[in-house]
Amino acid sequence: MSDLDATTPRVFLARHGETEWTKNGRYTGITELDLTPEGINQVTSTAVQLVGRGRLIDPARIARVWVSPRRRTQQTFQHLFGATSCDREGNTVTLTEDIAEWDYGDYEGLRVSEIRSRRKENGLDQEMEWDIWRDGCEGGESPQLVAERLDRLIWQIREIQEPYMDGSKAVDVVLVAHGLILRAFVKRWLRYSLDTPLPMMLSPGAIGILSYRNHDVDEPGFFIGMALPSTE
């Protein structure tokens, strides 16, 4: 069986563009920040190359779009699709906390080094460094809570895509969200626990792609590379 092509439903992961806290590595959950000018450039450059009729993300093939309700992700959605409408009969764009960034609680606005120092001062992590995938956030979300809401969204996506694994109807999905929650989504898509080591990187304004192996809804996978549609 060959690798998948565009007839198999896909899930596109769109990370929001740069913010001021993205630049300096601060954990940004519920804090409302605008995209920087560079962040806008990142998203619009991605849109020019990848979004539009006949391109990788073809609005005519999109069945659903889920967007985190944070301001930076809504701005990203607008710049990503711009004048290219992703609306069509049966298509909806939904704001949902299910794909909002991890709630960092007491760690909001801090860097990893600051969090680890604070926890050790409070008598935690004396034998092992803090790891958000394992330990979660004081005053915020645990990995279990994050997994629950992502699994709820994955179930909805499978409900939409499962009847059309043969490509008889275009049912691609787009998630516009945040760096950490999208990496968490990948782990749950692959049915890994959130504390499973899986080093991943997703640049601001970047697009990731998930799908299914062998046109089988029970074989979720991810693309490590994908050929772009022909421009001819």
PDB file of C-alpha atoms in Angstrom:
ATOM      1  CA  MET A   1       0.000   0.000   0.000  1.00  0.00           C
ATOM      2  CA  SER A   2       1.428   3.369  -0.968  1.00  0.00           C
ATOM      3  CA  ASP A   3       1.605   6.352   1.345  1.00  0.00           C
ATOM      4  CA  LEU A   4      -1.464   8.520   1.621  1.00  0.00           C
ATOM      5  CA  ASP A   5      -2.514  11.094  -0.899  1.00  0.00           C
ATOM      6  CA  ALA A   6      -4.901  14.007  -0.693  1.00  0.00           C
ATOM      7  CA  THR A   7      -7.938  11.729  -1.027  1.00  0.00           C
ATOM      8  CA  THR A   8      -7.500  10.609   2.588  1.00  0.00           C
ATOM      9  CA  PRO A   9      -8.923  13.149   5.058  1.00  0.00           C
ATOM     10  CA  ARG A  10      -6.294  15.343   6.709  1.00  0.00           C
ATOM     11  CA  VAL A  11      -6.052  17.510   9.787  1.00  0.00           C
ATOM     12  CA  PHE A  12      -4.013  20.677   9.324  1.00  0.00           C
ATOM     13  CA  LEU A  13      -2.435  22.144  12.448  1.00  0.00           C
ATOM     14  CA  ALA A  14      -1.880  25.905  12.166  1.00  0.00           C
ATOM     15  CA  ARG A  15       0.146  27.548  14.910  1.00  0.00           C
ATOM     16  CA  HIS A  16      -0.456  31.236  15.543  1.00  0.00           C
ATOM     17  CA  GLY A  17       2.213  33.719  14.518  1.00  0.00           C
ATOM     18  CA  GLU A  18       4.779  35.326  16.768  1.00  0.00           C
ATOM     19  CA  THR A  19       3.809  37.404  19.824  1.00  0.00           C
ATOM     20  CA  GLU A  20       6.059  39.342  22.179  1.00  0.00           C
ATOM     21  CA  TRP A  21       6.030  36.428  24.636  1.00  0.00           C
ATOM     22  CA  THR A  22       6.767  33.920  21.880  1.00  0.00           C
ATOM     23  CA  LYS A  23      10.000  35.793  21.227  1.00  0.00           C
ATOM     24  CA  ASN A  24      11.262  35.578  24.791  1.00  0.00           C
ATOM     25  CA  GLY A  25      10.009  32.089  25.666  1.00  0.00           C
ATOM     26  CA  ARG A  26       7.307  32.990  28.169  1.00  0.00           C
ATOM     27  CA  TYR A  27       4.487  30.531  28.708  1.00  0.00           C
ATOM     28  CA  THR A  28       1.375  32.153  27.258  1.00  0.00           C
ATOM     29  CA  GLY A  29      -1.958  30.589  28.084  1.00  0.00           C
ATOM     30  CA  ILE A  30      -4.910  32.861  28.843  1.00  0.00           C
ATOM     31  CA  THR A  31      -3.025  36.154  28.467  1.00  0.00           C
ATOM     32  CA  GLU A  32      -4.354  38.058  25.463  1.00  0.00           C
ATOM     33  CA  LEU A  33      -1.555  39.189  23.156  1.00  0.00           C
ATOM     34  CA  ASP A  34      -1.609  40.483  19.584  1.00  0.00           C
ATOM     35  CA  LEU A  35       0.560  39.134  16.818  1.00  0.00           C
ATOM     36  CA  THR A  36       3.707  41.139  16.237  1.00  0.00           C
ATOM     37  CA  PRO A  37       4.332  42.562  12.729  1.00  0.00           C
ATOM     38  CA  GLU A  38       6.673  39.617  12.175  1.00  0.00           C
ATOM     39  CA  GLY A  39       3.948  37.274  13.398  1.00  0.00           C
ATOM     40  CA  ILE A  40       1.569  38.682  10.799  1.00  0.00           C
ATOM     41  CA  ASN A  41       4.244  38.244   8.132  1.00  0.00           C
ATOM     42  CA  GLN A  42       4.761  34.619   9.159  1.00  0.00           C
ATOM     43  CA  VAL A  43       1.083  33.792   8.787  1.00  0.00           C
ATOM     44  CA  THR A  44       0.497  35.719   5.570  1.00  0.00           C
ATOM     45  CA  SER A  45       3.576  34.166   3.965  1.00  0.00           C
ATOM     46  CA  THR A  46       2.267  30.728   4.858  1.00  0.00           C
ATOM     47  CA  ALA A  47      -1.141  31.660   3.453  1.00  0.00           C
ATOM     48  CA  VAL A  48       0.265  32.895   0.130  1.00  0.00           C
ATOM     49  CA  GLN A  49       2.105  29.645  -0.434  1.00  0.00           C
ATOM     50  CA  LEU A  50      -0.216  27.048   1.070  1.00  0.00           C
ATOM     51  CA  VAL A  51      -3.820  28.333   1.269  1.00  0.00           C
ATOM     52  CA  GLY A  52      -6.184  28.754  -1.645  1.00  0.00           C
ATOM     53  CA  ARG A  53      -7.868  26.989  -4.517  1.00  0.00           C
ATOM     54  CA  GLY A  54      -5.689  24.095  -5.684  1.00  0.00           C
ATOM     55  CA  ARG A  55      -3.147  24.619  -2.899  1.00  0.00           C
ATOM     56  CA  LEU A  56      -2.301  22.387   0.037  1.00  0.00           C
ATOM     57  CA  ILE A  57      -5.078  23.848   2.190  1.00  0.00           C
ATOM     58  CA  ASP A  58      -7.922  24.214  -0.286  1.00  0.00           C
ATOM     59  CA  PRO A  59     -10.980  25.951   1.199  1.00  0.00           C
ATOM     60  CA  ALA A  60     -13.182  23.856  -1.088  1.00  0.00           C
ATOM     61  CA  ARG A  61     -11.937  20.721   0.699  1.00  0.00           C
ATOM     62  CA  ILE A  62     -12.376  21.958   4.275  1.00  0.00           C
ATOM     63  CA  ALA A  63     -15.263  20.513   6.255  1.00  0.00           C
ATOM     64  CA  ARG A  64     -14.578  22.120   9.634  1.00  0.00           C
ATOM     65  CA  VAL A  65     -12.292  24.684  11.225  1.00  0.00           C
ATOM     66  CA  TRP A  66     -11.723  24.864  14.964  1.00  0.00           C
ATOM     67  CA  VAL A  67     -10.048  27.977  16.353  1.00  0.00           C
ATOM     68  CA  SER A  68      -8.800  28.688  19.867  1.00  0.00           C
ATOM     69  CA  PRO A  69     -10.713  31.686  21.254  1.00  0.00           C
ATOM     70  CA  ARG A  70      -7.536  33.607  22.176  1.00  0.00           C
ATOM     71  CA  ARG A  71      -7.007  36.851  20.259  1.00  0.00           C
ATOM     72  CA  ARG A  72      -3.713  35.767  18.690  1.00  0.00           C
ATOM     73  CA  THR A  73      -5.301  32.671  17.177  1.00  0.00           C
ATOM     74  CA  GLN A  74      -8.322  34.535  15.855  1.00  0.00           C
ATOM     75  CA  GLN A  75      -5.960  37.028  14.219  1.00  0.00           C
ATOM     76  CA  THR A  76      -4.032  34.109  12.749  1.00  0.00           C
ATOM     77  CA  PHE A  77      -7.206  32.624  11.311  1.00  0.00           C
ATOM     78  CA  GLN A  78      -8.079  35.918   9.634  1.00  0.00           C
ATOM     79  CA  HIS A  79      -4.620  36.362   8.123  1.00  0.00           C
ATOM     80  CA  LEU A  80      -4.380  32.714   7.125  1.00  0.00           C
ATOM     81  CA  PHE A  81      -7.572  32.687   5.085  1.00  0.00           C
ATOM     82  CA  GLY A  82      -7.863  36.417   4.333  1.00  0.00           C
ATOM     83  CA  ALA A  83     -10.153  37.080   1.419  1.00  0.00           C
ATOM     84  CA  THR A  84     -10.172  33.367   0.588  1.00  0.00           C
ATOM     85  CA  SER A  85     -13.385  32.246   2.210  1.00  0.00           C
ATOM     86  CA  CYS A  86     -13.345  28.834   3.862  1.00  0.00           C
ATOM     87  CA  ASP A  87     -17.121  28.868   4.139  1.00  0.00           C
ATOM     88  CA  ARG A  88     -19.201  26.506   2.080  1.00  0.00           C
ATOM     89  CA  GLU A  89     -22.398  24.552   2.572  1.00  0.00           C
ATOM     90  CA  GLY A  90     -22.024  22.383   5.645  1.00  0.00           C
ATOM     91  CA  ASN A  91     -18.777  24.076   6.720  1.00  0.00           C
ATOM     92  CA  THR A  92     -18.527  25.820  10.074  1.00  0.00           C
ATOM     93  CA  VAL A  93     -15.820  27.738  11.877  1.00  0.00           C
ATOM     94  CA  THR A  94     -15.988  27.155  15.622  1.00  0.00           C
ATOM     95  CA  LEU A  95     -14.237  28.881  18.508  1.00  0.00           C
ATOM     96  CA  THR A  96     -13.575  26.325  21.211  1.00  0.00           C
ATOM     97  CA  GLU A  97     -11.676  26.067  24.472  1.00  0.00           C
ATOM     98  CA  ASP A  98     -10.979  22.442  23.552  1.00  0.00           C
ATOM     99  CA  ILE A  99      -8.062  23.654  21.426  1.00  0.00           C
ATOM    100  CA  ALA A 100      -7.054  26.621  23.614  1.00  0.00           C
ATOM    101  CA  GLU A 101      -3.509  26.660  24.930  1.00  0.00           C
ATOM    102  CA  TRP A 102      -2.614  24.644  28.026  1.00  0.00           C
ATOM    103  CA  ASP A 103      -3.752  26.553  31.127  1.00  0.00           C
ATOM    104  CA  TYR A 104      -0.443  27.357  32.802  1.00  0.00           C
ATOM    105  CA  GLY A 105      -2.030  28.618  36.010  1.00  0.00           C
ATOM    106  CA  ASP A 106       0.651  29.936  38.378  1.00  0.00           C
ATOM    107  CA  TYR A 107       3.257  29.623  35.619  1.00  0.00           C
ATOM    108  CA  GLU A 108       1.625  32.082  33.219  1.00  0.00           C
ATOM    109  CA  GLY A 109       4.208  34.469  31.808  1.00  0.00           C
ATOM    110  CA  LEU A 110       7.192  32.537  33.193  1.00  0.00           C
ATOM    111  CA  ARG A 111      10.078  30.847  31.406  1.00  0.00           C
ATOM    112  CA  VAL A 112      10.958  27.194  31.982  1.00  0.00           C
ATOM    113  CA  SER A 113      14.031  28.098  34.048  1.00  0.00           C
ATOM    114  CA  GLU A 114      11.928  30.372  36.275  1.00  0.00           C
ATOM    115  CA  ILE A 115       9.303  27.684  36.815  1.00  0.00           C
ATOM    116  CA  ARG A 116      11.895  25.088  37.781  1.00  0.00           C
ATOM    117  CA  SER A 117      13.609  27.465  40.202  1.00  0.00           C
ATOM    118  CA  ARG A 118      10.313  28.411  41.846  1.00  0.00           C
ATOM    119  CA  ARG A 119       9.252  24.797  42.262  1.00  0.00           C
ATOM    120  CA  LYS A 120      12.559  23.811  43.848  1.00  0.00           C
ATOM    121  CA  GLU A 121      12.303  26.750  46.245  1.00  0.00           C
ATOM    122  CA  ASN A 122       8.910  25.337  47.236  1.00  0.00           C
ATOM    123  CA  GLY A 123      10.404  21.919  47.949  1.00  0.00           C
ATOM    124  CA  LEU A 124       9.336  20.238  44.710  1.00  0.00           C
ATOM    125  CA  ASP A 125      11.332  18.319  42.117  1.00  0.00           C
ATOM    126  CA  GLN A 126      14.343  17.611  44.335  1.00  0.00           C
ATOM    127  CA  GLU A 127      15.215  14.464  42.391  1.00  0.00           C
ATOM    128  CA  MET A 128      13.802  15.193  38.940  1.00  0.00           C
ATOM    129  CA  GLU A 129      13.356  18.403  36.910  1.00  0.00           C
ATOM    130  CA  TRP A 130       9.825  19.674  36.303  1.00  0.00           C
ATOM    131  CA  ASP A 131       8.276  18.414  33.077  1.00  0.00           C
ATOM    132  CA  ILE A 132       4.933  19.872  32.014  1.00  0.00           C
ATOM    133  CA  TRP A 133       4.026  16.669  30.160  1.00  0.00           C
ATOM    134  CA  ARG A 134       4.282  14.721  33.400  1.00  0.00           C
ATOM    135  CA  ASP A 135       3.641  17.279  36.147  1.00  0.00           C
ATOM    136  CA  GLY A 136       1.251  19.800  34.648  1.00  0.00           C
ATOM    137  CA  CYS A 137       0.923  23.275  36.159  1.00  0.00           C
ATOM    138  CA  GLU A 138       0.117  24.397  39.689  1.00  0.00           C
ATOM    139  CA  GLY A 139      -3.113  26.354  39.605  1.00  0.00           C
ATOM    140  CA  GLY A 140      -3.612  25.300  35.993  1.00  0.00           C
ATOM    141  CA  GLU A 141      -4.202  22.147  33.997  1.00  0.00           C
ATOM    142  CA  SER A 142      -2.888  18.669  34.551  1.00  0.00           C
ATOM    143  CA  PRO A 143      -1.930  16.448  31.607  1.00  0.00           C
ATOM    144  CA  GLN A 144      -5.061  14.415  32.307  1.00  0.00           C
ATOM    145  CA  LEU A 145      -7.351  17.432  31.897  1.00  0.00           C
ATOM    146  CA  VAL A 146      -5.613  18.460  28.675  1.00  0.00           C
ATOM    147  CA  ALA A 147      -5.872  14.940  27.277  1.00  0.00           C
ATOM    148  CA  GLU A 148      -9.586  14.787  28.057  1.00  0.00           C
ATOM    149  CA  ARG A 149     -10.469  17.894  26.068  1.00  0.00           C
ATOM    150  CA  LEU A 150      -8.230  16.945  23.153  1.00  0.00           C
ATOM    151  CA  ASP A 151      -9.704  13.448  23.037  1.00  0.00           C
ATOM    152  CA  ARG A 152     -13.157  15.035  22.887  1.00  0.00           C
ATOM    153  CA  LEU A 153     -12.121  17.024  19.816  1.00  0.00           C
ATOM    154  CA  ILE A 154     -10.431  14.028  18.186  1.00  0.00           C
ATOM    155  CA  TRP A 155     -13.671  12.083  18.585  1.00  0.00           C
ATOM    156  CA  GLN A 156     -15.560  14.844  16.741  1.00  0.00           C
ATOM    157  CA  ILE A 157     -12.995  14.849  13.926  1.00  0.00           C
ATOM    158  CA  ARG A 158     -13.212  11.082  13.517  1.00  0.00           C
ATOM    159  CA  GLU A 159     -17.005  11.297  13.378  1.00  0.00           C
ATOM    160  CA  ILE A 160     -16.716  13.715  10.452  1.00  0.00           C
ATOM    161  CA  GLN A 161     -13.955  11.921   8.572  1.00  0.00           C
ATOM    162  CA  GLU A 162     -14.623   8.212   9.106  1.00  0.00           C
ATOM    163  CA  PRO A 163     -17.440   7.896   6.520  1.00  0.00           C
ATOM    164  CA  TYR A 164     -15.194   9.348   3.792  1.00  0.00           C
ATOM    165  CA  MET A 165     -11.896   7.517   4.167  1.00  0.00           C
ATOM    166  CA  ASP A 166     -12.201   6.512   0.499  1.00  0.00           C
ATOM    167  CA  GLY A 167     -12.051  10.157  -0.581  1.00  0.00           C
ATOM    168  CA  SER A 168     -15.647  10.210  -1.826  1.00  0.00           C
ATOM    169  CA  LYS A 169     -16.110  13.553  -0.090  1.00  0.00           C
ATOM    170  CA  ALA A 170     -13.528  16.157   0.901  1.00  0.00           C
ATOM    171  CA  VAL A 171     -13.544  16.475   4.700  1.00  0.00           C
ATOM    172  CA  ASP A 172     -10.240  18.084   5.619  1.00  0.00           C
ATOM    173  CA  VAL A 173     -10.121  19.835   8.984  1.00  0.00           C
ATOM    174  CA  VAL A 174      -8.075  22.818  10.200  1.00  0.00           C
ATOM    175  CA  LEU A 175      -7.097  23.582  13.802  1.00  0.00           C
ATOM    176  CA  VAL A 176      -5.798  27.088  14.498  1.00  0.00           C
ATOM    177  CA  ALA A 177      -4.173  27.040  17.896  1.00  0.00           C
ATOM    178  CA  HIS A 178      -0.972  27.230  19.947  1.00  0.00           C
ATOM    179  CA  GLY A 179       2.450  25.616  20.027  1.00  0.00           C
ATOM    180  CA  LEU A 180       2.180  23.385  23.085  1.00  0.00           C
ATOM    181  CA  ILE A 181      -1.454  22.354  22.724  1.00  0.00           C
ATOM    182  CA  LEU A 182      -0.910  21.383  19.090  1.00  0.00           C
ATOM    183  CA  ARG A 183       2.024  19.196  20.082  1.00  0.00           C
ATOM    184  CA  ALA A 184      -0.189  17.677  22.771  1.00  0.00           C
ATOM    185  CA  PHE A 185      -2.835  17.105  20.107  1.00  0.00           C
ATOM    186  CA  VAL A 186      -0.324  15.177  17.981  1.00  0.00           C
ATOM    187  CA  LYS A 187       0.432  12.860  20.900  1.00  0.00           C
ATOM    188  CA  ARG A 188      -3.226  12.142  21.552  1.00  0.00           C
ATOM    189  CA  TRP A 189      -3.902  11.708  17.805  1.00  0.00           C
ATOM    190  CA  LEU A 190      -1.225   9.012  17.795  1.00  0.00           C
ATOM    191  CA  ARG A 191      -2.771   7.567  20.985  1.00  0.00           C
ATOM    192  CA  TYR A 192       0.284   8.308  23.108  1.00  0.00           C
ATOM    193  CA  SER A 193       0.034   9.482  26.692  1.00  0.00           C
ATOM    194  CA  LEU A 194       1.125  13.082  27.081  1.00  0.00           C
ATOM    195  CA  ASP A 195       4.200  12.074  29.065  1.00  0.00           C
ATOM    196  CA  THR A 196       5.457   9.903  26.185  1.00  0.00           C
ATOM    197  CA  PRO A 197       8.772  11.385  24.968  1.00  0.00           C
ATOM    198  CA  LEU A 198       8.204  12.733  21.465  1.00  0.00           C
ATOM    199  CA  PRO A 199      10.395  15.759  20.684  1.00  0.00           C
ATOM    200  CA  MET A 200       8.513  18.029  18.295  1.00  0.00           C
ATOM    201  CA  MET A 201       8.931  21.525  16.927  1.00  0.00           C
ATOM    202  CA  LEU A 202       6.303  23.749  15.276  1.00  0.00           C
ATOM    203  CA  SER A 203       7.388  27.246  14.331  1.00  0.00           C
ATOM    204  CA  PRO A 204       5.092  30.271  14.725  1.00  0.00           C
ATOM    205  CA  GLY A 205       2.911  30.516  11.632  1.00  0.00           C
ATOM    206  CA  ALA A 206       3.744  26.944  10.583  1.00  0.00           C
ATOM    207  CA  ILE A 207       1.464  24.157   9.341  1.00  0.00           C
ATOM    208  CA  GLY A 208       1.561  20.543  10.504  1.00  0.00           C
ATOM    209  CA  ILE A 209      -0.338  17.684   8.866  1.00  0.00           C
ATOM    210  CA  LEU A 210      -2.013  14.623  10.361  1.00  0.00           C
ATOM    211  CA  SER A 211      -3.952  11.920   8.562  1.00  0.00           C
ATOM    212  CA  TYR A 212      -4.442   8.152   8.505  1.00  0.00           C
ATOM    213  CA  ARG A 213      -2.336   5.300   7.157  1.00  0.00           C
ATOM    214  CA  ASN A 214      -3.808   2.940   4.563  1.00  0.00           C
ATOM    215  CA  HIS A 215      -7.036   4.967   4.375  1.00  0.00           C
ATOM    216  CA  ASP A 216      -7.976   3.455   7.742  1.00  0.00           C
ATOM    217  CA  VAL A 217      -9.475   5.587  10.515  1.00  0.00           C
ATOM    218  CA  ASP A 218      -7.962   3.202  13.061  1.00  0.00           C
ATOM    219  CA  GLU A 219      -4.435   3.935  11.833  1.00  0.00           C
ATOM    220  CA  PRO A 220      -3.854   7.621  12.708  1.00  0.00           C
ATOM    221  CA  GLY A 221      -0.510   8.967  11.573  1.00  0.00           C
ATOM    222  CA  PHE A 222       1.424  12.100  10.734  1.00  0.00           C
ATOM    223  CA  PHE A 223       3.340  13.327   7.728  1.00  0.00           C
ATOM    224  CA  ILE A 224       7.081  13.897   8.097  1.00  0.00           C
ATOM    225  CA  GLY A 225       6.883  15.434   4.632  1.00  0.00           C
ATOM    226  CA  MET A 226       4.294  15.868   1.924  1.00  0.00           C
ATOM    227  CA  ALA A 227       4.531  16.797  -1.741  1.00  0.00           C
ATOM    228  CA  LEU A 228       2.672  19.989  -2.612  1.00  0.00           C
ATOM    229  CA  PRO A 229      -0.127  19.998  -5.180  1.00  0.00           C
ATOM    230  CA  SER A 230       0.866  20.635  -8.777  1.00  0.00           C
ATOM    231  CA  THR A 231       0.646  24.252  -9.914  1.00  0.00           C
ATOM    232  CA  GLU A 232      -0.171  23.232 -13.476  1.00  0.00           C
TER     233      GLU A 232
END
